Amino acid sequence: MQINYAKKEVSCKLVYYGPGMSGKTTNLEVVHQKVPDHNKGEMTSIATEGDRTLFFDFLPLDLGKIRGMTTKFQLYTVPGQVYYASTRKLVLQGSDGVIFVADSNADKIEENIESLKDLENNLKEYGVKIDELPVVIQWNKRDLPNALPVEELEKAINWLNAATTEAVAATGEGVLPTLKLAASLILERLNSKEPGAPTSAKAKVAEPKEKKEVYVANINADKISRSYFNQYCQIQYRLATKSNDVEDFKKFSTEEKKKLLDSLINYVLLLQDSKARGIQADKDHVETQVKSFGRKFKSQEELDDYLGRRRLTLDNLRNEATRNVIIGMVIKNVLPNIDQRLKISSKEVAEYYESHKGAYGDKTYDQVKSSVVGRIKATRKKELLQEFFMKLREKSTIEIFDSNI
Ligand SMILES: Nc1nc2c(ncn2[C@@H]2O[C@H](COP(=O)(O)OP(=O)(O)OP(=O)(O)O)[C@@H](O)[C@H]2O)c(=O)[nH]1
Ligand SMILES: [Mg+2]
């Protein structure tokens, strides 16, 4: 759950879970059709092959205001097919509630049970007890001729004593009532005076002022002060600018600042994650990177001149190098099969070359092949990194104080 006190906004993640083909995607499609346009964003589906979900379906929803806070819901479905276990677990991460879509078909009883157990286990691995999370079980496909009576389903599947609803997602029946029930359970829990609940918003917003230090964001246990953030913005500008003489103090637009804050949040998350994994940047590795940067200059004087004009120090370069080293190490640790995922087939290279031919002038395929491979690799690496940061954000509590930026 992410709470933005400045915007008075709560964002909750709700996941539709359940066995393959039980009707999770259909639920989301119905929500998408029935909710008025201004209350929803685009629905994203990552599916192919006969429309089975391969990663997740996603739909952002605006469910109005509760106690002065705008409540946003991000709806996700998981792929139900047994062999997508790791994706299921990933999508579940950081969820604030679950709608378990059960198939009423008498032949599917075992699959329902398996899937609910799978949910319970995955939550446990994230340190969440299923009976402490808002869960609604939807008995779907009530229209099937061989649908089991609800009492039987209850007895066989609902050992959690979860709230239940009945639905025929294919016709839309029962879909919104299920969503409303789950949303109300989540919000009820939010309001039950837990730490960080919106009821304590006032106290939280007031806190920074009392300490005199103004904060722009809280990221899990770490706080980013405005003075630190401003310094970060200046240094990023000095590092990136092509100009030889920097402004004394660059004034950024709010949009630029928000982007920079976003990148800083990613970095803090990365540092927190690497700390938790016991990963430290290797000093020699950092110094090597700094030295190789220095080699771009003909002499020490030229490097000094470059740094002086940008009001940068060697420590600024070291910090940047440290960030790069840590990113590299975490990636290796989190994505041990990275080399595999960065393998580019000659078919991909050929396709890329074909569709970007114009950009290569009259150079032949063989002449540009290695540069194309580099480009595809860089893009894929960026995607993997984005994916990784998305995962980190999912499991984190991030508060942004827009008005302090
Ligand atoms: N008879 C009947 N069919 C339904 C109902 N709800 C969904 N279906 C059908 O069941 C099939 C699977 O639905 P999906 O929504 O794709 O199932 P899913 O749970 O997303 O499946 P995976 O993504 O593979 O896990 C589709 O053909 C739907 O039309 C229902 O209430 N009754
Ligand atoms: Mg699906």
mmCIF file of N, CA and C in Angstrom, residues 96 98 116 119-121 123-124 127-136 158-163 185 189:
data_model
loop_
_atom_site.group_PDB
_atom_site.id
_atom_site.type_symbol
_atom_site.label_atom_id
_atom_site.label_comp_id
_atom_site.label_asym_id
_atom_site.label_seq_id
_atom_site.Cartn_x
_atom_site.Cartn_y
_atom_site.Cartn_z
ATOM 1 N N ASP A 96 -2.728 -5.935 -0.937
ATOM 2 C CA ASP A 96 -3.450 -5.529 0.266
ATOM 3 C C ASP A 96 -4.702 -6.367 0.465
ATOM 4 N N VAL A 98 -7.092 -10.010 -1.484
ATOM 5 C CA VAL A 98 -7.180 -10.994 -2.570
ATOM 6 C C VAL A 98 -8.642 -11.356 -2.831
ATOM 7 N N LEU A 116 -5.870 -22.513 -3.709
ATOM 8 C CA LEU A 116 -6.002 -21.770 -2.451
ATOM 9 C C LEU A 116 -4.821 -22.083 -1.527
ATOM 10 N N LEU A 119 -1.926 -20.153 -2.754
ATOM 11 C CA LEU A 119 -2.035 -18.766 -2.304
ATOM 12 C C LEU A 119 -1.540 -18.625 -0.864
ATOM 13 N N GLU A 120 -2.003 -19.531 -0.037
ATOM 14 C CA GLU A 120 -1.639 -19.495 1.379
ATOM 15 C C GLU A 120 -0.113 -19.594 1.542
ATOM 16 N N ASN A 121 0.490 -20.530 0.801
ATOM 17 C CA ASN A 121 1.943 -20.717 0.887
ATOM 18 C C ASN A 121 2.714 -19.515 0.385
ATOM 19 N N LEU A 123 1.764 -16.441 0.258
ATOM 20 C CA LEU A 123 1.647 -15.336 1.215
ATOM 21 C C LEU A 123 2.575 -15.566 2.386
ATOM 22 N N LYS A 124 2.610 -16.816 2.838
ATOM 23 C CA LYS A 124 3.460 -17.144 3.984
ATOM 24 C C LYS A 124 4.910 -16.793 3.677
ATOM 25 N N GLY A 127 5.731 -13.553 4.433
ATOM 26 C CA GLY A 127 5.505 -13.221 5.841
ATOM 27 C C GLY A 127 4.092 -12.757 6.140
ATOM 28 N N VAL A 128 3.124 -13.129 5.284
ATOM 29 C CA VAL A 128 1.734 -12.706 5.503
ATOM 30 C C VAL A 128 0.876 -13.920 5.840
ATOM 31 N N LYS A 129 0.131 -13.830 6.927
ATOM 32 C CA LYS A 129 -0.794 -14.916 7.263
ATOM 33 C C LYS A 129 -2.091 -14.664 6.521
ATOM 34 N N ILE A 130 -2.577 -15.714 5.851
ATOM 35 C CA ILE A 130 -3.744 -15.496 4.988
ATOM 36 C C ILE A 130 -4.965 -15.021 5.777
ATOM 37 N N ASP A 131 -5.095 -15.481 7.030
ATOM 38 C CA ASP A 131 -6.290 -15.046 7.776
ATOM 39 C C ASP A 131 -6.167 -13.629 8.318
ATOM 40 N N GLU A 132 -5.022 -13.000 8.071
ATOM 41 C CA GLU A 132 -4.900 -11.602 8.486
ATOM 42 C C GLU A 132 -5.032 -10.660 7.291
ATOM 43 N N LEU A 133 -5.261 -11.236 6.121
ATOM 44 C CA LEU A 133 -5.381 -10.426 4.899
ATOM 45 C C LEU A 133 -6.848 -10.446 4.449
ATOM 46 N N PRO A 134 -7.383 -9.306 3.988
ATOM 47 C CA PRO A 134 -8.740 -9.351 3.457
ATOM 48 C C PRO A 134 -8.819 -10.291 2.240
ATOM 49 N N VAL A 135 -9.627 -11.357 2.363
ATOM 50 C CA VAL A 135 -9.797 -12.306 1.252
ATOM 51 C C VAL A 135 -11.295 -12.497 1.013
ATOM 52 N N VAL A 136 -11.701 -12.411 -0.244
ATOM 53 C CA VAL A 136 -13.079 -12.724 -0.607
ATOM 54 C C VAL A 136 -13.025 -13.894 -1.571
ATOM 55 N N ASN A 158 -13.833 -23.494 1.681
ATOM 56 C CA ASN A 158 -13.713 -22.284 2.504
ATOM 57 C C ASN A 158 -13.302 -22.580 3.943
ATOM 58 N N TRP A 159 -12.136 -23.228 4.122
ATOM 59 C CA TRP A 159 -11.680 -23.506 5.482
ATOM 60 C C TRP A 159 -11.225 -22.220 6.185
ATOM 61 N N LEU A 160 -11.093 -21.140 5.403
ATOM 62 C CA LEU A 160 -10.673 -19.873 6.004
ATOM 63 C C LEU A 160 -11.836 -19.109 6.610
ATOM 64 N N ASN A 161 -13.048 -19.548 6.288
ATOM 65 C CA ASN A 161 -14.218 -18.776 6.700
ATOM 66 C C ASN A 161 -14.211 -17.375 6.103
ATOM 67 N N ALA A 162 -13.741 -17.298 4.877
ATOM 68 C CA ALA A 162 -13.657 -15.990 4.202
ATOM 69 C C ALA A 162 -15.052 -15.552 3.761
ATOM 70 N N ALA A 163 -15.197 -14.234 3.543
ATOM 71 C CA ALA A 163 -16.433 -13.706 2.976
ATOM 72 C C ALA A 163 -16.578 -14.262 1.560
ATOM 73 N N LEU A 185 -13.495 -4.321 2.623
ATOM 74 C CA LEU A 185 -12.695 -5.024 3.648
ATOM 75 C C LEU A 185 -11.304 -4.396 3.768
ATOM 76 N N ARG A 189 -9.873 -2.237 7.029
ATOM 77 C CA ARG A 189 -8.624 -2.599 7.694
ATOM 78 C C ARG A 189 -7.712 -1.377 7.805
#
